[in-house]
PDB file of C-alpha atoms in Angstrom:
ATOM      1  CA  UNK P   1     -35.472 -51.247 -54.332  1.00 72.00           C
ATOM      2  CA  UNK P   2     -34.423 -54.353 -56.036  1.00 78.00           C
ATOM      3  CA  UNK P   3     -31.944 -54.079 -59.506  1.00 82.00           C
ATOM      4  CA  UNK P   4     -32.360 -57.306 -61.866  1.00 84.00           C
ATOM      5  CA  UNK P   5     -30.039 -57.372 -64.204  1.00 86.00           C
ATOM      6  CA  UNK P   6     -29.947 -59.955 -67.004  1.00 89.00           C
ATOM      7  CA  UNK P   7     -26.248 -60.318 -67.599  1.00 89.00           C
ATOM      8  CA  UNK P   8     -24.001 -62.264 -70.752  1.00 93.00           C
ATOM      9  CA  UNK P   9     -21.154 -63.956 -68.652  1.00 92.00           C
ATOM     10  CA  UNK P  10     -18.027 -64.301 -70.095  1.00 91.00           C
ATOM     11  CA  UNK P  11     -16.387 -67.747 -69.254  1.00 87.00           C
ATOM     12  CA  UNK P  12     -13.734 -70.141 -70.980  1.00 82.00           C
ATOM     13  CA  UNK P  13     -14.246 -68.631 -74.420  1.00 87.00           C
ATOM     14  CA  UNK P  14     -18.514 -68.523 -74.416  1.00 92.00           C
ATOM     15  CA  UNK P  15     -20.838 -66.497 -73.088  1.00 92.00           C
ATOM     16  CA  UNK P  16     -23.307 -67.561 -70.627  1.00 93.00           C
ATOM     17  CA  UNK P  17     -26.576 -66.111 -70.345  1.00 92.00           C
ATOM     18  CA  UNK P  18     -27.499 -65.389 -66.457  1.00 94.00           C
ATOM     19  CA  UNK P  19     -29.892 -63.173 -64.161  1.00 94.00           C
ATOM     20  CA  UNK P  20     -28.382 -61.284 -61.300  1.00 95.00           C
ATOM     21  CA  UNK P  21     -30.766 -59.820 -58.170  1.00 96.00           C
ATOM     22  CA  UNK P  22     -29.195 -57.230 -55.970  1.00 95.00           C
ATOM     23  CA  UNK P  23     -31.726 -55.897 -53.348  1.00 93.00           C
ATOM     24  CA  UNK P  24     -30.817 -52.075 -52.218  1.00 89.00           C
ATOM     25  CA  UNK P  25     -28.473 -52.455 -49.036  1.00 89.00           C
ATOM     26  CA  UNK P  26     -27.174 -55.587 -49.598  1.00 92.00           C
ATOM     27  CA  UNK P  27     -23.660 -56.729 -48.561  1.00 85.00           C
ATOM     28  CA  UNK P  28     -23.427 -60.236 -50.493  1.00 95.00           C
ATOM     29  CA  UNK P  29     -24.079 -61.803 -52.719  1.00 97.00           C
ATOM     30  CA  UNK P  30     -24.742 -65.673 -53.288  1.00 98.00           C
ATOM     31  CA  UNK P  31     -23.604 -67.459 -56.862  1.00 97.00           C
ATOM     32  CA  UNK P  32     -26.191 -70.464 -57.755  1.00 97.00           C
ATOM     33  CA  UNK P  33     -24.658 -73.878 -59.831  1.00 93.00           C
ATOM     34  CA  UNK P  34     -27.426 -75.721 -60.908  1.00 84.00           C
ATOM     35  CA  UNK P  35     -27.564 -79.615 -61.410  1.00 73.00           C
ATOM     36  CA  UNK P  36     -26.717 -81.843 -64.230  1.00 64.00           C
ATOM     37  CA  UNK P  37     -29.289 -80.957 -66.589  1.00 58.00           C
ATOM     38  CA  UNK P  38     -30.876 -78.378 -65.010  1.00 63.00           C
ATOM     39  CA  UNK P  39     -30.095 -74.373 -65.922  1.00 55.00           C
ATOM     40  CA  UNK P  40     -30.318 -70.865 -64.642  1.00 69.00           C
ATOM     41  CA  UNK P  41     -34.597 -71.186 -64.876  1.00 65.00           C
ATOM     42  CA  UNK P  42     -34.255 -74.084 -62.426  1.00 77.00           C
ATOM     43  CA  UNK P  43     -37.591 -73.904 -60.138  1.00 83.00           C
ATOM     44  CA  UNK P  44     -36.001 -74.713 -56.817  1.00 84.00           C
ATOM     45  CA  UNK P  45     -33.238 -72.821 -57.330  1.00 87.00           C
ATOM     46  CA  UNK P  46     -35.293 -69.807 -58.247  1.00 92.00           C
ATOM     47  CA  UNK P  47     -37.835 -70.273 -55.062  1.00 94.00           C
ATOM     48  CA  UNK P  48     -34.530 -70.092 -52.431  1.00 95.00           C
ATOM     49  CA  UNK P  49     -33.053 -67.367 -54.343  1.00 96.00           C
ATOM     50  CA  UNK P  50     -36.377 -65.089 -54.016  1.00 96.00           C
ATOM     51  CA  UNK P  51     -36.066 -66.018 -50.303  1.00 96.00           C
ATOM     52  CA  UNK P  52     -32.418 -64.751 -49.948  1.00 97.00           C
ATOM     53  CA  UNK P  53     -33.661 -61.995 -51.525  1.00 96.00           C
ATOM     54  CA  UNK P  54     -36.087 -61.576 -49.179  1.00 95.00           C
ATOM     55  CA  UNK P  55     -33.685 -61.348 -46.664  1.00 94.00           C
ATOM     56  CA  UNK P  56     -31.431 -59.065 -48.283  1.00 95.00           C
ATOM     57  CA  UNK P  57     -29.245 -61.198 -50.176  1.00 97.00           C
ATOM     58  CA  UNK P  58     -28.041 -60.371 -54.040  1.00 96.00           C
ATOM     59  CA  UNK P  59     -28.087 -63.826 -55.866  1.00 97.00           C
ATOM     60  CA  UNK P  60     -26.918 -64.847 -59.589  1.00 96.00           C
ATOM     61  CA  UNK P  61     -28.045 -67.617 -61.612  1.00 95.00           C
ATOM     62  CA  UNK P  62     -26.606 -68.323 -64.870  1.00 94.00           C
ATOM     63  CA  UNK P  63     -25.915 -71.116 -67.189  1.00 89.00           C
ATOM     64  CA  UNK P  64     -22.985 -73.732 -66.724  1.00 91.00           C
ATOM     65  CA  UNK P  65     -23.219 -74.555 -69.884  1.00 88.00           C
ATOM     66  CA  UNK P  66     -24.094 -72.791 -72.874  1.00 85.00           C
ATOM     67  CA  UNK P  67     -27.221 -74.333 -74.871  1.00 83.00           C
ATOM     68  CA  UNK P  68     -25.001 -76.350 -77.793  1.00 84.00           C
ATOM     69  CA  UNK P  69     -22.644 -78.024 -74.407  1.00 86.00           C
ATOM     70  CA  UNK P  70     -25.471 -78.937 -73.107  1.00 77.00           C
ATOM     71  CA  UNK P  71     -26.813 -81.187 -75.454  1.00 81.00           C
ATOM     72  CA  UNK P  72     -22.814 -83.163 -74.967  1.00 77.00           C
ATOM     73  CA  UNK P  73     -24.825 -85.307 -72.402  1.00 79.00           C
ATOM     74  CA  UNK P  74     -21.228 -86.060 -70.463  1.00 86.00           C
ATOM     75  CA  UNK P  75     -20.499 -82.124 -70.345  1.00 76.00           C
ATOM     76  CA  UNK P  76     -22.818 -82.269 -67.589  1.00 82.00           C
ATOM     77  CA  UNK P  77     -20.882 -84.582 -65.530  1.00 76.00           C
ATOM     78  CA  UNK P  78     -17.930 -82.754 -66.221  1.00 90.00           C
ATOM     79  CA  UNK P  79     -16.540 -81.503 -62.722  1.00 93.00           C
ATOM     80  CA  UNK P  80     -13.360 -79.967 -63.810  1.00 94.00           C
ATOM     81  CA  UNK P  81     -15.472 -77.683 -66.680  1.00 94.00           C
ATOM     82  CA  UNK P  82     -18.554 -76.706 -64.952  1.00 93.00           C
ATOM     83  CA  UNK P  83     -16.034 -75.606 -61.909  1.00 95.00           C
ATOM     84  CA  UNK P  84     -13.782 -74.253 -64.145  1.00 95.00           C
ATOM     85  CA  UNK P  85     -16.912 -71.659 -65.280  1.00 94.00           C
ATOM     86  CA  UNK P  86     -18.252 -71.190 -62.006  1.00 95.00           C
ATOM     87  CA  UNK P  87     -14.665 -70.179 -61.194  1.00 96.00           C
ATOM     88  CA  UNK P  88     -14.177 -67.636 -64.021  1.00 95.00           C
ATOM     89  CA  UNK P  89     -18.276 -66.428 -63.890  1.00 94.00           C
ATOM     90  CA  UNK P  90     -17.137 -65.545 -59.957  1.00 97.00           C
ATOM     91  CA  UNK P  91     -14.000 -63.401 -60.695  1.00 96.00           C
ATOM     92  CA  UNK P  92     -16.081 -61.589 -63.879  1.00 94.00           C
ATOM     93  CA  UNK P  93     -19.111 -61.109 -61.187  1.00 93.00           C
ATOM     94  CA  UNK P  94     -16.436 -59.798 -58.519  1.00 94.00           C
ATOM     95  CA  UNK P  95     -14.936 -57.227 -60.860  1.00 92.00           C
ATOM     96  CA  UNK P  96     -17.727 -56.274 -62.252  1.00 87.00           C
ATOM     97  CA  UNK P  97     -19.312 -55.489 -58.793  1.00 86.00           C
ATOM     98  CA  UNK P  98     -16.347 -53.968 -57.024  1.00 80.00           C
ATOM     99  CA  UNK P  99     -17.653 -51.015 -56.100  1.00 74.00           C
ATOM    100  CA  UNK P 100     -20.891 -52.512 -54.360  1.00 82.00           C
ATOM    101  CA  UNK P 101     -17.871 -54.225 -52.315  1.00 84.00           C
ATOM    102  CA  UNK P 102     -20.664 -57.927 -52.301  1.00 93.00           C
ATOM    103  CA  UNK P 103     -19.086 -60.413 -50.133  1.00 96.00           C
ATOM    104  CA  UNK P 104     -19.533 -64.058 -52.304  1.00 97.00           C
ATOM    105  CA  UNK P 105     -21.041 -66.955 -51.358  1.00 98.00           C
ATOM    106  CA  UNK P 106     -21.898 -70.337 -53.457  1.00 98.00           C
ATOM    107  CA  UNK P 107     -24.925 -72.189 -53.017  1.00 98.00           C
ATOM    108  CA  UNK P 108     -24.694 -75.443 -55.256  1.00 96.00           C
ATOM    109  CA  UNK P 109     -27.513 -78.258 -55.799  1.00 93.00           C
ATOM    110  CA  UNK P 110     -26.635 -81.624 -57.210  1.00 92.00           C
ATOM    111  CA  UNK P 111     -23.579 -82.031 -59.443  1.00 93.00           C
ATOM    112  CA  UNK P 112     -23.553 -77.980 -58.737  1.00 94.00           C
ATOM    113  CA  UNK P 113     -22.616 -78.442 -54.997  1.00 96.00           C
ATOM    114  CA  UNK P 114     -19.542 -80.391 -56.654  1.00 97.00           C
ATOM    115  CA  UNK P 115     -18.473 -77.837 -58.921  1.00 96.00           C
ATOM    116  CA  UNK P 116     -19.017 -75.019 -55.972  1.00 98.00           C
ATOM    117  CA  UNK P 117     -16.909 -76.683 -53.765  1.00 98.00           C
ATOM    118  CA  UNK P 118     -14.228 -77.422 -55.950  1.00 98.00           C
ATOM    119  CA  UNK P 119     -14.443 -73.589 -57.327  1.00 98.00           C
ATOM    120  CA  UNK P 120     -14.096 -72.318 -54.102  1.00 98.00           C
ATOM    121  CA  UNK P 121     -10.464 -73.776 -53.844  1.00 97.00           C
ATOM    122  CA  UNK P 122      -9.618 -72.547 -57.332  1.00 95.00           C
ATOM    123  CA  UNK P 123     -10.903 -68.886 -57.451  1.00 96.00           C
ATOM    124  CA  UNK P 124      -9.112 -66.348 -57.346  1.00 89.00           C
ATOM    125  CA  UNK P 125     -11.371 -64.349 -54.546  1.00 94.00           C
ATOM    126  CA  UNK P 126     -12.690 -65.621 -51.027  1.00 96.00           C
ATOM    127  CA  UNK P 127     -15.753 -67.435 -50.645  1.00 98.00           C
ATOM    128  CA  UNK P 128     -17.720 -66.574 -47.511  1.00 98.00           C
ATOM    129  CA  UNK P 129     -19.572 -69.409 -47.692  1.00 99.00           C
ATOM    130  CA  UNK P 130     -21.158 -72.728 -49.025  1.00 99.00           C
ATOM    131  CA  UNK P 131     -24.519 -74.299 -48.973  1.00 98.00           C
ATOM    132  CA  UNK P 132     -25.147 -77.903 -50.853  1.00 98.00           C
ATOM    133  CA  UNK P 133     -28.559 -78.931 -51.403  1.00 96.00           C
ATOM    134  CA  UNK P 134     -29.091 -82.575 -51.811  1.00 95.00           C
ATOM    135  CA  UNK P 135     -25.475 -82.379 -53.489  1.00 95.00           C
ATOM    136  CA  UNK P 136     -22.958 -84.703 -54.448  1.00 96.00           C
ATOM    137  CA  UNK P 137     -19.898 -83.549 -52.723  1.00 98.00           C
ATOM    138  CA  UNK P 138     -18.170 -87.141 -53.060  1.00 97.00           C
ATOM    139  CA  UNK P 139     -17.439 -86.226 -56.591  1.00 96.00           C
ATOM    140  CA  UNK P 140     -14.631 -84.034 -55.660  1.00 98.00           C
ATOM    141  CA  UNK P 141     -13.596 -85.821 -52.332  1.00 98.00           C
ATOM    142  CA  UNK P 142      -9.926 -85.324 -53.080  1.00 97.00           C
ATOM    143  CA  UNK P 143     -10.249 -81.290 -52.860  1.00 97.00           C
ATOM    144  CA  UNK P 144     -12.411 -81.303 -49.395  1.00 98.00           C
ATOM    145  CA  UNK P 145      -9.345 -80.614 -46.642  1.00 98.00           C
ATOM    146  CA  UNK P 146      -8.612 -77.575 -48.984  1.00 98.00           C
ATOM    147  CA  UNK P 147     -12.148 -75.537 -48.600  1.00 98.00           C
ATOM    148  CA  UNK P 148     -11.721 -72.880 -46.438  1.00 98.00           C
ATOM    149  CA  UNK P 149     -15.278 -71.622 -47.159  1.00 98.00           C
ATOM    150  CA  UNK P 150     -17.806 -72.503 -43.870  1.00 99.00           C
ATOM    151  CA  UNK P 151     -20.257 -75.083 -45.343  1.00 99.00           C
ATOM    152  CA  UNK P 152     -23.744 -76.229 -44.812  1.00 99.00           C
ATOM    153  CA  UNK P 153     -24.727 -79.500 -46.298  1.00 99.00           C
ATOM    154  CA  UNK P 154     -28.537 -80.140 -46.434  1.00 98.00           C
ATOM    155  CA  UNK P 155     -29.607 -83.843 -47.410  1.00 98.00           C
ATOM    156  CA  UNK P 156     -33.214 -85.302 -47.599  1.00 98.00           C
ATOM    157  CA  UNK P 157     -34.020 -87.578 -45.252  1.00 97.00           C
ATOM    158  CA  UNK P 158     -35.850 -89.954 -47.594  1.00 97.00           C
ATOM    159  CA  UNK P 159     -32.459 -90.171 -49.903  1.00 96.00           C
ATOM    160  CA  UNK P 160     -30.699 -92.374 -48.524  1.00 96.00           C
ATOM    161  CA  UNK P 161     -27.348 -93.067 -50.534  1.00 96.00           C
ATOM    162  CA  UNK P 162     -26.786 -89.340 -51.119  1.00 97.00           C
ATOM    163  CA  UNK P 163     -27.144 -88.758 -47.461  1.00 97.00           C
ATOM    164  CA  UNK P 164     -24.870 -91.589 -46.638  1.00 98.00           C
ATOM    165  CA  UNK P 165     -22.375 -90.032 -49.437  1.00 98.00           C
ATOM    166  CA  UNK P 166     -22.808 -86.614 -47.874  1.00 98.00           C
ATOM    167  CA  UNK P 167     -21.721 -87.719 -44.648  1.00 98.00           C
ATOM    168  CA  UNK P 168     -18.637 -89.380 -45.521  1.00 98.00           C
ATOM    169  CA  UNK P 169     -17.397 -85.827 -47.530  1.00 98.00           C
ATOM    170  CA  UNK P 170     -18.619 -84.277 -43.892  1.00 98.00           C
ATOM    171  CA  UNK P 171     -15.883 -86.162 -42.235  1.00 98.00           C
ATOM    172  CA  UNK P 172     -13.758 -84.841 -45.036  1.00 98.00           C
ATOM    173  CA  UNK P 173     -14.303 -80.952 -44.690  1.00 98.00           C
ATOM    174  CA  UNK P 174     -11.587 -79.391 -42.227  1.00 97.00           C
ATOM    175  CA  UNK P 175     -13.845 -76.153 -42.576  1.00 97.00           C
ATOM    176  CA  UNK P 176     -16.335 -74.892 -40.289  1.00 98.00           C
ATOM    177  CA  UNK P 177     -19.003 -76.612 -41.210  1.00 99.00           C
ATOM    178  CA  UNK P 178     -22.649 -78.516 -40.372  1.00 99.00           C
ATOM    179  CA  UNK P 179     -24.765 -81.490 -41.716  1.00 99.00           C
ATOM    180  CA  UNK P 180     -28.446 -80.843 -42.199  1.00 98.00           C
ATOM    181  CA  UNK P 181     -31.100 -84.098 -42.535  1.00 98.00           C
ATOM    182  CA  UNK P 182     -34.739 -82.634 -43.810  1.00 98.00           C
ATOM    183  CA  UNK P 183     -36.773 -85.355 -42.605  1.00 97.00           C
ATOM    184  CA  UNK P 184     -39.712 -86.550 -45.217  1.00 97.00           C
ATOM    185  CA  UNK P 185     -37.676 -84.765 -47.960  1.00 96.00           C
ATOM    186  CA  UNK P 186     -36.614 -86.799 -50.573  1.00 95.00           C
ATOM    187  CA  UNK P 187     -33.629 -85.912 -53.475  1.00 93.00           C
ATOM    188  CA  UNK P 188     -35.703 -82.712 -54.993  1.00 86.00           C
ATOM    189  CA  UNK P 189     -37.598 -81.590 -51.559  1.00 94.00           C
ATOM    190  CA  UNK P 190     -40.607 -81.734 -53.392  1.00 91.00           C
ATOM    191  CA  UNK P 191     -42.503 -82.515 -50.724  1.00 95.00           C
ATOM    192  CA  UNK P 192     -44.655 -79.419 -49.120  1.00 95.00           C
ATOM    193  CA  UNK P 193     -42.530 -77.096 -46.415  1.00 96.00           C
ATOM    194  CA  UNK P 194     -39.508 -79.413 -47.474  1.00 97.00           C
ATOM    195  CA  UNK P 195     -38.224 -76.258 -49.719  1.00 95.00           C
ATOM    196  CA  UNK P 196     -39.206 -73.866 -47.290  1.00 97.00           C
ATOM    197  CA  UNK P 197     -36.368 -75.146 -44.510  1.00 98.00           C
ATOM    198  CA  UNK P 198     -33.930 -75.410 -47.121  1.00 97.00           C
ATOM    199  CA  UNK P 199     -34.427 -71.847 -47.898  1.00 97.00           C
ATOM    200  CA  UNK P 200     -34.440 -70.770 -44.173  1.00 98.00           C
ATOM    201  CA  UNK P 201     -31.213 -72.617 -43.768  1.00 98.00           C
ATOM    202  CA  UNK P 202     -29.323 -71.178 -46.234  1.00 98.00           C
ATOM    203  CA  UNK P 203     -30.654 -67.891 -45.388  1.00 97.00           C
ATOM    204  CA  UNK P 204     -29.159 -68.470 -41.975  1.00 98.00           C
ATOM    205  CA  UNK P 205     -26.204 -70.042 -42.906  1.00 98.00           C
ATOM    206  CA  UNK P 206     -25.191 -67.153 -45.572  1.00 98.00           C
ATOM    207  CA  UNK P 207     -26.806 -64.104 -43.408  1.00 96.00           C
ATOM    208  CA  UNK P 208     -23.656 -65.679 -40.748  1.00 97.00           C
ATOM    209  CA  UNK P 209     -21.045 -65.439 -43.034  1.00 97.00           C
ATOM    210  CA  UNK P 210     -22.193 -62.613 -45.569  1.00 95.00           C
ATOM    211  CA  UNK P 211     -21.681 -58.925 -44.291  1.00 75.00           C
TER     212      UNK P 211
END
């Protein structure tokens, strides 16, 4: 049995609107942060989350922003905020699911993998583990010795500068950690099967370090 619930998120003085998946049995959970302009309905996102579901992962999406800060075009740039409401979404999420005992992990895409990584450090509970997908972890190179978290970066192969920017935060990480190139994927993995390995990655990479 699966439980959906469609939650109201208290963070920073707003509410943000998400969707949380639990599948029966399941000992974590992993804690999406979309991309600059993107939201909780993002399609990607959505497609890997059904497939951690599928292998017995809980996942939550939910809004960065609410609908008003998102229309502040540089609110979606904003490192320090969107980590400072992935931070406070996490420890709401954690209390509110003590007694399913969920170990946490953060699976960021874009700008997200930024604010995931730098939330990890901040938040008050541990974070199993990371995945970035095509993310920008150069935005917060300053933080990278202090993630504890394991962490899987996965990079297109046909993207080029974000690759070459995801290496250089690689060198950065003290964590356990591993660098992923999808060949023939470019920034979205758009491309057909491109999704499908970035799904079976993460699924890896979280079923590892999640219960």
């Amino acid at each position: 049995m699966v439980v959906e619930e469609l939650l109201r998120i208290p963070a920073g003085g707003v509410s943000l609107e998400g969707m949380m998946t639990v599948p029966e049995h399941a000992s974590g959970l992993v804690i999406f942060a979309h991309g600059a302009g993107s939201s909780r309905l993002s399609p990607r996102n959505t497609y890997v989350a059904r497939i951690l579901q599928g292998s017995g992962l809980g996942t939550l999406l939910f809004d960065l922003l609410t609908q008003e800060e998102d229309l502040i075009y540089r609110n979606r740039f904003d490192i320090d905020l969107i980590s400072r409401r992935m931070a406070e979404a996490t420890m709401w999420v954690a209390e509110s699911t003590r007694d399913r005992a969920l170990e946490l992990g953060y699976f960021g895409a874009s700008t997200g993998s930024a604010a995931a990584l730098k939330a990890s450090v901040e938040v008050g509970v541990e974070i199993r583990a990371i995945v970035s997908r095509g993310g920008r972890p150069d935005l917060v190179m300053d933080i990278l010795p202090e993630v504890r978290s394991p962490t899987l970066f996965i990079v297109g192969g046909n993207d080029p500068l974000v690759a070459d920017l995801n290496r250089q935060a690689f060198e950065a990480l003290t964590a356990e950690k591993d660098l992923r190139i999808v060949e023939g994927a470019g920034h979205l993995f758009e491309e057909p099967g491109k999704l499908d390995i970035v799904a079976g990655l993460a699924s890896k990479w979280f079923r590892t370090y999640l219960g």
